[in-house]
Amino acid sequence: MSNEEKDSDHCQKNVSSETAIVQLGNRKFTDTGSINTPIFLSTTYQHPEFGQSTGYDYTRTKNPTRAVLEEGLALLENGRFGFATSSGMSAILLVLDLFDSGSHIVASRDLYGGSYRYFTDLEKKPKITFSYSESEEQFETLIQEDTVALFVETPTNPLMEEVSIENLAKIAKKHQILLIVDNTFYTPYIQKPLDLGADIVIHSATKYLCGHNDVLAGAVMVKDEKIAEQLEFQLNTTGVVLSPFDSWLVIRGLKTFPLRMERHEANAKEVVAFLKTVKEVKKVFYPGRGGMVSFKINNESAIGIFLNALKVVTFAESLGGVESLITYPTTQTHADIPEKLRIEYGLTNDLLRLSVGIERSSDIIQDLQQAFEKIEN
Ligand SMILES: *Cc1c(COP(=O)(O)O)cnc(C)c1O
């Protein structure tokens, strides 16, 4: 939905996006003065008169609760348009729906396992084909006649390698193709890909944007009106929209988003400093920003003992929530990537991925320390 209409009287002007996000939905529902956005469950909306619409007709097309969230999503990434989808995967599906059968995409080699699974499935149909780039430089060399887009994660998941969005945007422009960035890991708190030249930003809002490990949601943000029109058409057509309840939960999550990110990042830096002192740790992967940290341990066979010993950090899939979670990509998030391929590009079986939560950092570190002591030999 366009966030242009939001610039009407009830919205505060000239405030930072951080303030606007905290107040998302406030001053909008003037009938009641409700500070919080109501959850509009009604699937259908009365026409004031024949041939007229309030702007809301049917909830798949547009829902008032979702519209407030979409305004906030656009605001976060400095986009003009935001779309709230039923999951991060459906956000990716929505975006890839922009392309014709027979298109080719160059994607990051180190990629969220679910994205890789989906791309592999598309190749089997066959609908879209993919090449995978292992470095910033390699992207351009993989562009073919039928390439329509670059699909980038930076930093990558879980090896935390960064590429320059600005450089890739220049390459995309030169070849007249789109640059799509999955910004789930860094979030707009750290980088705003649309400002750096990307055309489309995707999020698993399940992660940092909502931030409480209690909603499955996705987001797509763009500046370009034509792309927005296509996305809006496709979203209404396929119906992979976010429900009003879940939209409300993401709005609620967004209000503390910058605050949470600040703490995630500060805690992650402390955890990284600690991990670098641990002799059981072979290598730490941290790009210097954000709340995600990966590390490899010397004794791969002790991974089970280490995970079982944790009492504060929880052994579970996913990331970006207030609770610290530790993931074993080999059997969890990246299990669908063939082992040989994974190992070739560095995602080996001795790697653990830590989503550093917002607990007190000393508690997280103490927990990791006592678990490392169990595997000392
Ligand atoms: C989790 C994740 C997705 C998929 O999102 P869902 O909300 O789980 O469908 C996509 N990309 C990245 C980087 C993710 O971490």
mmCIF file of C-alpha atoms and ligand atoms in Angstrom:
data_model
loop_
_atom_site.group_PDB
_atom_site.id
_atom_site.type_symbol
_atom_site.label_atom_id
_atom_site.label_comp_id
_atom_site.label_asym_id
_atom_site.label_seq_id
_atom_site.Cartn_x
_atom_site.Cartn_y
_atom_site.Cartn_z
ATOM 1 C CA MET A 1 0.000 0.000 0.000
ATOM 2 C CA SER A 2 1.237 3.485 -0.678
ATOM 3 C CA ASN A 3 2.412 5.296 2.367
ATOM 4 C CA GLU A 4 1.725 8.577 0.662
ATOM 5 C CA GLU A 5 -1.819 8.888 1.881
ATOM 6 C CA LYS A 6 -0.488 8.636 5.445
ATOM 7 C CA ASP A 7 1.000 12.083 5.123
ATOM 8 C CA SER A 8 -2.393 13.520 5.865
ATOM 9 C CA ASP A 9 -3.231 15.689 8.830
ATOM 10 C CA HIS A 10 -3.301 13.065 11.562
ATOM 11 C CA CYS A 11 0.343 12.134 11.106
ATOM 12 C CA GLN A 12 3.141 14.019 12.751
ATOM 13 C CA LYS A 13 5.485 15.635 10.318
ATOM 14 C CA ASN A 14 9.216 16.330 10.479
ATOM 15 C CA VAL A 15 10.089 13.679 12.990
ATOM 16 C CA SER A 16 12.719 10.981 12.618
ATOM 17 C CA SER A 17 11.601 7.587 11.363
ATOM 18 C CA GLU A 18 12.475 6.216 14.802
ATOM 19 C CA THR A 19 9.878 8.487 16.419
ATOM 20 C CA ALA A 20 7.367 7.850 13.662
ATOM 21 C CA ILE A 21 7.726 4.083 14.187
ATOM 22 C CA VAL A 22 7.180 4.383 17.939
ATOM 23 C CA GLN A 23 3.976 6.294 17.182
ATOM 24 C CA LEU A 24 2.871 4.137 14.269
ATOM 25 C CA GLY A 25 -0.937 4.269 14.047
ATOM 26 C CA ASN A 26 -1.269 6.956 16.714
ATOM 27 C CA ARG A 27 -3.574 9.920 15.773
ATOM 28 C CA LYS A 28 -5.026 7.878 12.946
ATOM 29 C CA PHE A 29 -8.235 6.681 14.501
ATOM 30 C CA THR A 30 -9.707 10.050 15.339
ATOM 31 C CA ASP A 31 -13.235 8.771 16.063
ATOM 32 C CA THR A 32 -12.052 7.188 19.283
ATOM 33 C CA GLY A 33 -8.596 8.693 19.808
ATOM 34 C CA SER A 34 -7.232 5.171 20.070
ATOM 35 C CA ILE A 35 -3.452 5.318 20.547
ATOM 36 C CA ASN A 36 -3.096 1.787 19.243
ATOM 37 C CA THR A 37 -4.255 0.559 15.882
ATOM 38 C CA PRO A 38 -7.421 -1.537 16.233
ATOM 39 C CA ILE A 39 -7.435 -5.076 14.830
ATOM 40 C CA PHE A 40 -9.926 -4.896 11.967
ATOM 41 C CA LEU A 41 -11.235 -8.417 11.587
ATOM 42 C CA SER A 42 -14.026 -7.519 9.180
ATOM 43 C CA THR A 43 -13.342 -9.214 5.872
ATOM 44 C CA THR A 44 -15.677 -6.925 3.973
ATOM 45 C CA TYR A 45 -16.606 -3.227 4.015
ATOM 46 C CA GLN A 46 -19.863 -1.457 3.302
ATOM 47 C CA HIS A 47 -20.029 0.730 0.231
ATOM 48 C CA PRO A 48 -21.322 4.163 1.309
ATOM 49 C CA GLU A 49 -23.308 4.316 -1.919
ATOM 50 C CA PHE A 50 -23.498 2.555 -5.239
ATOM 51 C CA GLY A 51 -20.241 3.130 -7.077
ATOM 52 C CA GLN A 52 -18.451 4.359 -3.932
ATOM 53 C CA SER A 53 -15.788 2.842 -1.691
ATOM 54 C CA THR A 54 -14.250 3.848 1.649
ATOM 55 C CA GLY A 55 -10.965 2.648 0.174
ATOM 56 C CA TYR A 56 -11.574 -0.722 1.813
ATOM 57 C CA ASP A 57 -13.684 -3.334 0.016
ATOM 58 C CA TYR A 58 -12.338 -6.785 0.828
ATOM 59 C CA THR A 59 -9.591 -7.714 3.275
ATOM 60 C CA ARG A 60 -7.367 -9.579 0.804
ATOM 61 C CA THR A 61 -7.130 -6.397 -1.251
ATOM 62 C CA LYS A 62 -6.705 -3.977 1.636
ATOM 63 C CA ASN A 63 -7.182 -4.147 5.391
ATOM 64 C CA PRO A 64 -6.978 -1.128 7.739
ATOM 65 C CA THR A 65 -4.707 -2.855 10.295
ATOM 66 C CA ARG A 66 -2.415 -4.203 7.604
ATOM 67 C CA ALA A 67 -2.365 -0.794 5.915
ATOM 68 C CA VAL A 68 -0.915 0.814 9.066
ATOM 69 C CA LEU A 69 1.751 -1.870 9.238
ATOM 70 C CA GLU A 70 2.580 -1.407 5.546
ATOM 71 C CA GLU A 71 2.981 2.307 6.098
ATOM 72 C CA GLY A 72 5.475 1.532 8.876
ATOM 73 C CA LEU A 73 7.340 -1.022 6.754
ATOM 74 C CA ALA A 74 7.800 1.508 3.946
ATOM 75 C CA LEU A 75 8.959 4.098 6.452
ATOM 76 C CA LEU A 76 11.554 1.771 7.981
ATOM 77 C CA GLU A 77 13.358 1.122 4.706
ATOM 78 C CA ASN A 78 12.821 4.589 3.252
ATOM 79 C CA GLY A 79 10.584 3.042 0.637
ATOM 80 C CA ARG A 80 7.481 4.604 -0.838
ATOM 81 C CA PHE A 81 5.555 1.331 -0.657
ATOM 82 C CA GLY A 82 5.475 -1.571 1.779
ATOM 83 C CA PHE A 83 3.699 -4.927 1.602
ATOM 84 C CA ALA A 84 3.026 -7.290 4.491
ATOM 85 C CA THR A 85 2.989 -10.977 3.586
ATOM 86 C CA SER A 86 2.153 -14.187 5.421
ATOM 87 C CA SER A 87 5.831 -15.190 5.806
ATOM 88 C CA GLY A 88 9.331 -14.320 4.687
ATOM 89 C CA MET A 89 9.095 -17.109 2.130
ATOM 90 C CA SER A 90 5.867 -15.698 0.671
ATOM 91 C CA ALA A 91 7.588 -12.302 0.428
ATOM 92 C CA ILE A 92 10.261 -13.980 -1.709
ATOM 93 C CA LEU A 93 7.581 -15.825 -3.700
ATOM 94 C CA LEU A 94 5.738 -12.539 -4.303
ATOM 95 C CA VAL A 95 8.882 -10.860 -5.607
ATOM 96 C CA LEU A 96 9.934 -13.745 -7.846
ATOM 97 C CA ASP A 97 6.407 -13.700 -9.306
ATOM 98 C CA LEU A 98 7.456 -10.474 -11.043
ATOM 99 C CA PHE A 99 9.548 -12.479 -13.490
ATOM 100 C CA ASP A 100 8.560 -14.518 -16.539
ATOM 101 C CA SER A 101 9.281 -18.209 -16.919
ATOM 102 C CA GLY A 102 12.709 -18.714 -18.413
ATOM 103 C CA SER A 103 14.283 -15.898 -16.416
ATOM 104 C CA HIS A 104 17.664 -16.268 -14.752
ATOM 105 C CA ILE A 105 18.759 -14.854 -11.386
ATOM 106 C CA VAL A 106 22.210 -14.575 -9.834
ATOM 107 C CA ALA A 107 21.967 -15.214 -6.082
ATOM 108 C CA SER A 108 24.378 -15.255 -3.147
ATOM 109 C CA ARG A 109 25.975 -18.677 -2.713
ATOM 110 C CA ASP A 110 25.681 -18.626 1.087
ATOM 111 C CA LEU A 111 21.942 -18.216 1.457
ATOM 112 C CA TYR A 112 19.103 -18.927 3.853
ATOM 113 C CA GLY A 113 18.385 -22.672 3.437
ATOM 114 C CA GLY A 114 14.686 -22.090 2.756
ATOM 115 C CA SER A 115 15.476 -19.694 -0.096
ATOM 116 C CA TYR A 116 17.852 -22.252 -1.579
ATOM 117 C CA ARG A 117 15.162 -24.936 -1.292
ATOM 118 C CA TYR A 118 12.638 -22.691 -3.075
ATOM 119 C CA PHE A 119 15.076 -21.711 -5.827
ATOM 120 C CA THR A 120 15.965 -25.357 -6.430
ATOM 121 C CA ASP A 121 12.253 -26.166 -6.691
ATOM 122 C CA LEU A 122 11.739 -23.366 -9.236
ATOM 123 C CA GLU A 123 14.555 -24.798 -11.341
ATOM 124 C CA LYS A 124 12.869 -28.205 -11.370
ATOM 125 C CA LYS A 125 9.517 -26.884 -12.658
ATOM 126 C CA PRO A 126 11.274 -25.255 -14.626
ATOM 127 C CA LYS A 127 10.369 -21.626 -14.074
ATOM 128 C CA ILE A 128 13.447 -19.633 -13.133
ATOM 129 C CA THR A 129 17.084 -20.721 -13.198
ATOM 130 C CA PHE A 130 19.783 -19.583 -10.765
ATOM 131 C CA SER A 131 23.531 -19.123 -10.620
ATOM 132 C CA TYR A 132 25.264 -18.674 -7.284
ATOM 133 C CA SER A 133 27.958 -16.136 -6.585
ATOM 134 C CA GLU A 134 30.577 -16.658 -3.896
ATOM 135 C CA SER A 135 31.898 -13.099 -3.902
ATOM 136 C CA GLU A 136 30.990 -9.544 -4.813
ATOM 137 C CA GLU A 137 33.182 -9.716 -7.909
ATOM 138 C CA GLN A 138 31.676 -12.966 -9.136
ATOM 139 C CA PHE A 139 28.122 -11.594 -9.435
ATOM 140 C CA GLU A 140 28.792 -9.700 -12.663
ATOM 141 C CA THR A 141 30.605 -12.630 -14.300
ATOM 142 C CA LEU A 142 27.480 -14.797 -13.835
ATOM 143 C CA ILE A 143 25.093 -12.394 -15.586
ATOM 144 C CA GLN A 144 23.651 -13.880 -18.794
ATOM 145 C CA GLU A 145 21.415 -12.700 -21.607
ATOM 146 C CA ASP A 146 18.289 -13.831 -19.743
ATOM 147 C CA THR A 147 19.306 -12.558 -16.272
ATOM 148 C CA VAL A 148 16.614 -10.407 -14.709
ATOM 149 C CA ALA A 149 17.910 -9.802 -11.181
ATOM 150 C CA LEU A 150 20.584 -10.179 -8.521
ATOM 151 C CA PHE A 151 19.310 -11.698 -5.264
ATOM 152 C CA VAL A 152 21.593 -10.809 -2.388
ATOM 153 C CA GLU A 153 21.952 -11.511 1.301
ATOM 154 C CA THR A 154 24.485 -9.297 3.054
ATOM 155 C CA PRO A 155 25.761 -10.386 5.437
ATOM 156 C CA THR A 156 25.232 -13.942 4.256
ATOM 157 C CA ASN A 157 23.598 -16.603 6.393
ATOM 158 C CA PRO A 158 25.372 -18.112 8.291
ATOM 159 C CA LEU A 159 28.910 -17.217 7.148
ATOM 160 C CA MET A 160 28.379 -13.456 7.680
ATOM 161 C CA GLU A 161 30.145 -12.312 4.521
ATOM 162 C CA GLU A 162 29.339 -8.791 3.373
ATOM 163 C CA VAL A 163 29.089 -7.438 -0.156
ATOM 164 C CA SER A 164 28.681 -3.803 -1.148
ATOM 165 C CA ILE A 165 25.075 -3.070 -2.048
ATOM 166 C CA GLU A 166 26.222 0.144 -3.747
ATOM 167 C CA ASN A 167 28.610 -1.721 -6.037
ATOM 168 C CA LEU A 168 26.056 -4.374 -6.896
ATOM 169 C CA ALA A 169 23.455 -1.654 -7.568
ATOM 170 C CA LYS A 170 25.808 -0.114 -10.132
ATOM 171 C CA ILE A 171 26.275 -3.492 -11.809
ATOM 172 C CA ALA A 172 22.509 -4.107 -11.832
ATOM 173 C CA LYS A 173 21.889 -0.691 -13.360
ATOM 174 C CA LYS A 174 24.541 -1.230 -16.013
ATOM 175 C CA HIS A 175 22.898 -4.492 -17.079
ATOM 176 C CA GLN A 176 19.367 -3.106 -16.634
ATOM 177 C CA ILE A 177 18.375 -5.754 -14.153
ATOM 178 C CA LEU A 178 16.913 -5.502 -10.646
ATOM 179 C CA LEU A 179 18.800 -5.691 -7.370
ATOM 180 C CA ILE A 180 16.860 -7.551 -4.677
ATOM 181 C CA VAL A 181 18.229 -7.560 -1.120
ATOM 182 C CA ASP A 182 17.062 -9.851 1.674
ATOM 183 C CA ASN A 183 17.730 -7.477 4.587
ATOM 184 C CA THR A 184 16.537 -9.813 7.348
ATOM 185 C CA PHE A 185 19.923 -10.032 9.099
ATOM 186 C CA TYR A 186 21.109 -6.412 9.230
ATOM 187 C CA THR A 187 17.668 -4.789 9.142
ATOM 188 C CA PRO A 188 17.164 -1.085 8.328
ATOM 189 C CA TYR A 189 18.678 -0.265 11.731
ATOM 190 C CA ILE A 190 22.057 -1.019 10.149
ATOM 191 C CA GLN A 191 21.573 -0.703 6.398
ATOM 192 C CA LYS A 192 18.845 0.627 4.113
ATOM 193 C CA PRO A 193 19.358 -1.082 0.745
ATOM 194 C CA LEU A 194 16.866 1.139 -1.126
ATOM 195 C CA ASP A 195 18.993 4.176 -0.216
ATOM 196 C CA LEU A 196 22.060 2.337 -1.531
ATOM 197 C CA GLY A 197 20.497 1.674 -4.934
ATOM 198 C CA ALA A 198 18.629 -1.606 -4.463
ATOM 199 C CA ASP A 199 15.240 -1.906 -6.172
ATOM 200 C CA ILE A 200 13.481 -4.299 -3.812
ATOM 201 C CA VAL A 201 13.998 -5.148 -0.149
ATOM 202 C CA ILE A 202 12.675 -8.359 1.377
ATOM 203 C CA HIS A 203 12.369 -9.298 5.038
ATOM 204 C CA SER A 204 11.434 -12.233 7.084
ATOM 205 C CA ALA A 205 9.593 -9.995 9.566
ATOM 206 C CA THR A 206 9.400 -13.126 11.723
ATOM 207 C CA LYS A 207 12.896 -12.189 12.797
ATOM 208 C CA TYR A 208 14.090 -8.759 14.005
ATOM 209 C CA LEU A 209 11.222 -6.593 12.738
ATOM 210 C CA CYS A 210 8.643 -8.325 14.906
ATOM 211 C CA GLY A 211 11.327 -9.549 17.252
ATOM 212 C CA HIS A 212 9.463 -11.697 19.775
ATOM 213 C CA ASN A 213 9.507 -15.175 18.231
ATOM 214 C CA ASP A 214 5.713 -15.167 18.108
ATOM 215 C CA VAL A 215 4.686 -14.227 14.545
ATOM 216 C CA LEU A 216 5.425 -15.589 11.087
ATOM 217 C CA ALA A 217 5.490 -12.618 8.695
ATOM 218 C CA GLY A 218 7.197 -11.177 5.645
ATOM 219 C CA ALA A 219 7.717 -7.760 4.122
ATOM 220 C CA VAL A 220 8.570 -6.246 0.754
ATOM 221 C CA MET A 221 9.537 -2.594 0.343
ATOM 222 C CA VAL A 222 10.146 -0.621 -2.869
ATOM 223 C CA LYS A 223 10.480 2.931 -4.138
ATOM 224 C CA ASP A 224 9.409 2.395 -7.717
ATOM 225 C CA GLU A 225 5.708 2.870 -8.393
ATOM 226 C CA LYS A 226 5.542 0.455 -11.346
ATOM 227 C CA ILE A 227 7.084 -2.384 -9.346
ATOM 228 C CA ALA A 228 4.736 -1.519 -6.466
ATOM 229 C CA GLU A 229 1.721 -1.752 -8.756
ATOM 230 C CA GLN A 230 2.792 -5.189 -9.944
ATOM 231 C CA LEU A 231 3.399 -6.372 -6.385
ATOM 232 C CA GLU A 232 0.049 -5.026 -5.237
ATOM 233 C CA PHE A 233 -1.724 -6.786 -8.100
ATOM 234 C CA GLN A 234 0.073 -10.041 -7.375
ATOM 235 C CA LEU A 235 -0.531 -9.825 -3.629
ATOM 236 C CA ASN A 236 -4.248 -9.327 -4.164
ATOM 237 C CA THR A 237 -4.319 -12.090 -6.760
ATOM 238 C CA THR A 238 -2.487 -14.766 -4.785
ATOM 239 C CA GLY A 239 -3.626 -13.674 -1.312
ATOM 240 C CA VAL A 240 -0.356 -14.298 0.532
ATOM 241 C CA VAL A 241 -1.228 -11.377 2.826
ATOM 242 C CA LEU A 242 -0.597 -11.055 6.554
ATOM 243 C CA SER A 243 -3.660 -11.530 8.782
ATOM 244 C CA PRO A 244 -5.017 -8.585 10.838
ATOM 245 C CA PHE A 245 -4.010 -10.243 14.147
ATOM 246 C CA ASP A 246 -0.475 -10.856 12.950
ATOM 247 C CA SER A 247 -0.256 -7.385 11.404
ATOM 248 C CA TRP A 248 -1.111 -5.958 14.811
ATOM 249 C CA LEU A 249 1.609 -8.027 16.482
ATOM 250 C CA VAL A 250 4.208 -6.822 13.995
ATOM 251 C CA ILE A 251 3.117 -3.190 14.552
ATOM 252 C CA ARG A 252 3.563 -3.777 18.258
ATOM 253 C CA GLY A 253 6.982 -5.307 17.683
ATOM 254 C CA LEU A 254 8.109 -2.444 15.456
ATOM 255 C CA LYS A 255 7.593 0.124 18.201
ATOM 256 C CA THR A 256 10.600 -1.204 20.092
ATOM 257 C CA PHE A 257 12.587 -2.214 17.012
ATOM 258 C CA PRO A 258 15.416 0.378 17.219
ATOM 259 C CA LEU A 259 15.694 -0.129 20.963
ATOM 260 C CA ARG A 260 15.970 -3.884 20.603
ATOM 261 C CA MET A 261 18.535 -3.640 17.793
ATOM 262 C CA GLU A 262 20.747 -1.416 19.889
ATOM 263 C CA ARG A 263 20.803 -4.033 22.627
ATOM 264 C CA HIS A 264 21.169 -7.014 20.238
ATOM 265 C CA GLU A 265 24.228 -5.363 18.708
ATOM 266 C CA ALA A 266 25.827 -4.291 21.995
ATOM 267 C CA ASN A 267 25.332 -7.803 23.420
ATOM 268 C CA ALA A 268 26.666 -9.440 20.245
ATOM 269 C CA LYS A 269 29.873 -7.394 20.456
ATOM 270 C CA GLU A 270 30.425 -8.570 24.028
ATOM 271 C CA VAL A 271 29.697 -12.182 23.097
ATOM 272 C CA VAL A 272 32.153 -11.963 20.177
ATOM 273 C CA ALA A 273 34.873 -10.583 22.440
ATOM 274 C CA PHE A 274 34.259 -13.511 24.795
ATOM 275 C CA LEU A 275 34.181 -16.172 22.036
ATOM 276 C CA LYS A 276 37.562 -14.968 20.785
ATOM 277 C CA THR A 277 39.080 -15.915 24.158
ATOM 278 C CA VAL A 278 37.676 -19.465 24.173
ATOM 279 C CA LYS A 279 40.168 -22.145 23.197
ATOM 280 C CA GLU A 280 37.443 -24.573 22.033
ATOM 281 C CA VAL A 281 36.420 -21.982 19.423
ATOM 282 C CA LYS A 282 38.268 -22.337 16.114
ATOM 283 C CA LYS A 283 36.900 -19.282 14.345
ATOM 284 C CA VAL A 284 34.369 -16.501 14.985
ATOM 285 C CA PHE A 285 32.304 -15.029 12.135
ATOM 286 C CA TYR A 286 31.089 -11.526 12.920
ATOM 287 C CA PRO A 287 31.089 -8.648 10.435
ATOM 288 C CA GLY A 288 31.336 -6.034 13.208
ATOM 289 C CA ARG A 289 27.679 -5.072 13.158
ATOM 290 C CA GLY A 290 24.311 -6.560 14.067
ATOM 291 C CA GLY A 291 23.193 -9.264 16.441
ATOM 292 C CA MET A 292 24.117 -12.446 14.566
ATOM 293 C CA VAL A 293 27.310 -14.374 15.318
ATOM 294 C CA SER A 294 28.548 -17.693 13.958
ATOM 295 C CA PHE A 295 31.476 -19.732 15.230
ATOM 296 C CA LYS A 296 33.223 -23.005 14.527
ATOM 297 C CA ILE A 297 34.378 -25.272 17.325
ATOM 298 C CA ASN A 298 37.446 -27.495 17.335
ATOM 299 C CA ASN A 299 35.709 -30.653 18.410
ATOM 300 C CA GLU A 300 32.751 -31.177 16.099
ATOM 301 C CA SER A 301 31.666 -34.321 17.939
ATOM 302 C CA ALA A 302 31.117 -32.266 21.120
ATOM 303 C CA ILE A 303 28.414 -30.088 19.554
ATOM 304 C CA GLY A 304 25.626 -32.165 21.110
ATOM 305 C CA ILE A 305 27.142 -31.962 24.591
ATOM 306 C CA PHE A 306 27.644 -28.216 24.218
ATOM 307 C CA LEU A 307 24.063 -27.580 23.072
ATOM 308 C CA ASN A 308 22.587 -29.816 25.775
ATOM 309 C CA ALA A 309 24.529 -27.933 28.458
ATOM 310 C CA LEU A 310 23.060 -24.496 27.631
ATOM 311 C CA LYS A 311 20.575 -23.118 30.155
ATOM 312 C CA VAL A 312 20.031 -19.481 29.109
ATOM 313 C CA VAL A 313 20.645 -19.678 25.374
ATOM 314 C CA THR A 314 18.024 -21.906 23.740
ATOM 315 C CA PHE A 315 18.834 -24.523 21.104
ATOM 316 C CA ALA A 316 16.230 -23.666 18.457
ATOM 317 C CA GLU A 317 15.840 -22.533 14.888
ATOM 318 C CA SER A 318 15.199 -18.918 13.905
ATOM 319 C CA LEU A 319 16.721 -15.614 14.959
ATOM 320 C CA GLY A 320 16.090 -11.986 15.720
ATOM 321 C CA GLY A 321 13.835 -12.428 18.744
ATOM 322 C CA VAL A 322 14.415 -11.093 22.243
ATOM 323 C CA GLU A 323 15.516 -14.553 23.429
ATOM 324 C CA SER A 324 19.015 -15.761 22.576
ATOM 325 C CA LEU A 325 18.808 -18.756 20.237
ATOM 326 C CA ILE A 326 21.519 -21.058 18.996
ATOM 327 C CA THR A 327 21.116 -22.960 15.753
ATOM 328 C CA TYR A 328 23.013 -25.860 14.207
ATOM 329 C CA PRO A 329 22.619 -25.053 10.478
ATOM 330 C CA THR A 330 23.788 -28.532 9.442
ATOM 331 C CA THR A 331 20.629 -30.204 10.769
ATOM 332 C CA GLN A 332 18.308 -27.190 10.983
ATOM 333 C CA THR A 333 18.140 -24.063 8.796
ATOM 334 C CA HIS A 334 20.476 -25.316 6.063
ATOM 335 C CA ALA A 335 19.689 -29.041 6.073
ATOM 336 C CA ASP A 336 18.269 -28.808 2.537
ATOM 337 C CA ILE A 337 21.561 -27.716 1.009
ATOM 338 C CA PRO A 338 23.514 -30.795 -0.153
ATOM 339 C CA GLU A 339 26.292 -31.500 2.350
ATOM 340 C CA LYS A 340 29.082 -31.650 -0.229
ATOM 341 C CA LEU A 341 28.127 -28.265 -1.647
ATOM 342 C CA ARG A 342 27.790 -26.737 1.829
ATOM 343 C CA ILE A 343 31.175 -27.934 2.926
ATOM 344 C CA GLU A 344 32.779 -26.717 -0.308
ATOM 345 C CA TYR A 345 31.749 -23.139 0.382
ATOM 346 C CA GLY A 346 32.611 -23.217 4.069
ATOM 347 C CA LEU A 347 29.376 -24.155 5.811
ATOM 348 C CA THR A 348 30.937 -27.083 7.606
ATOM 349 C CA ASN A 349 29.485 -29.343 10.292
ATOM 350 C CA ASP A 350 31.429 -27.651 13.087
ATOM 351 C CA LEU A 351 29.554 -24.343 12.748
ATOM 352 C CA LEU A 352 27.004 -22.952 15.180
ATOM 353 C CA ARG A 353 24.959 -19.802 14.666
ATOM 354 C CA LEU A 354 23.990 -17.616 17.581
ATOM 355 C CA SER A 355 21.204 -15.051 17.533
ATOM 356 C CA VAL A 356 22.219 -12.890 20.476
ATOM 357 C CA GLY A 357 19.133 -11.814 22.410
ATOM 358 C CA ILE A 358 18.475 -8.820 24.625
ATOM 359 C CA GLU A 359 19.055 -10.564 27.954
ATOM 360 C CA ARG A 360 21.812 -9.248 30.212
ATOM 361 C CA SER A 361 25.020 -9.956 28.315
ATOM 362 C CA SER A 362 26.853 -11.346 31.351
ATOM 363 C CA ASP A 363 24.167 -14.044 31.698
ATOM 364 C CA ILE A 364 24.554 -15.070 28.048
ATOM 365 C CA ILE A 365 28.339 -15.190 28.338
ATOM 366 C CA GLN A 366 28.295 -17.081 31.623
ATOM 367 C CA ASP A 367 25.970 -19.667 30.078
ATOM 368 C CA LEU A 368 28.208 -20.143 27.037
ATOM 369 C CA GLN A 369 31.243 -20.371 29.302
ATOM 370 C CA GLN A 370 29.816 -23.150 31.501
ATOM 371 C CA ALA A 371 28.787 -25.081 28.360
ATOM 372 C CA PHE A 372 32.294 -24.734 26.886
ATOM 373 C CA GLU A 373 33.697 -26.055 30.172
ATOM 374 C CA LYS A 374 31.677 -29.258 29.641
ATOM 375 C CA ILE A 375 33.492 -29.948 26.360
ATOM 376 C CA GLU A 376 36.986 -29.055 27.506
ATOM 377 C CA ASN A 377 39.483 -31.850 27.244
HETATM 378 C C1 LIG B 1 13.870 -16.865 8.074
HETATM 379 C C2 LIG B 1 14.384 -16.290 6.838
HETATM 380 C C3 LIG B 1 13.618 -16.291 5.657
HETATM 381 C C4 LIG B 1 12.265 -16.955 5.590
HETATM 382 O O1 LIG B 1 11.320 -16.292 6.370
HETATM 383 P P1 LIG B 1 10.058 -16.995 7.070
HETATM 384 O O2 LIG B 1 9.423 -15.861 7.792
HETATM 385 O O3 LIG B 1 10.590 -18.057 7.980
HETATM 386 O O4 LIG B 1 9.207 -17.567 5.995
HETATM 387 C C5 LIG B 1 14.150 -15.675 4.539
HETATM 388 N N1 LIG B 1 15.366 -15.098 4.563
HETATM 389 C C6 LIG B 1 16.133 -15.086 5.668
HETATM 390 C C7 LIG B 1 17.473 -14.432 5.638
HETATM 391 C C8 LIG B 1 15.673 -15.672 6.846
HETATM 392 O O5 LIG B 1 16.439 -15.675 7.941
#
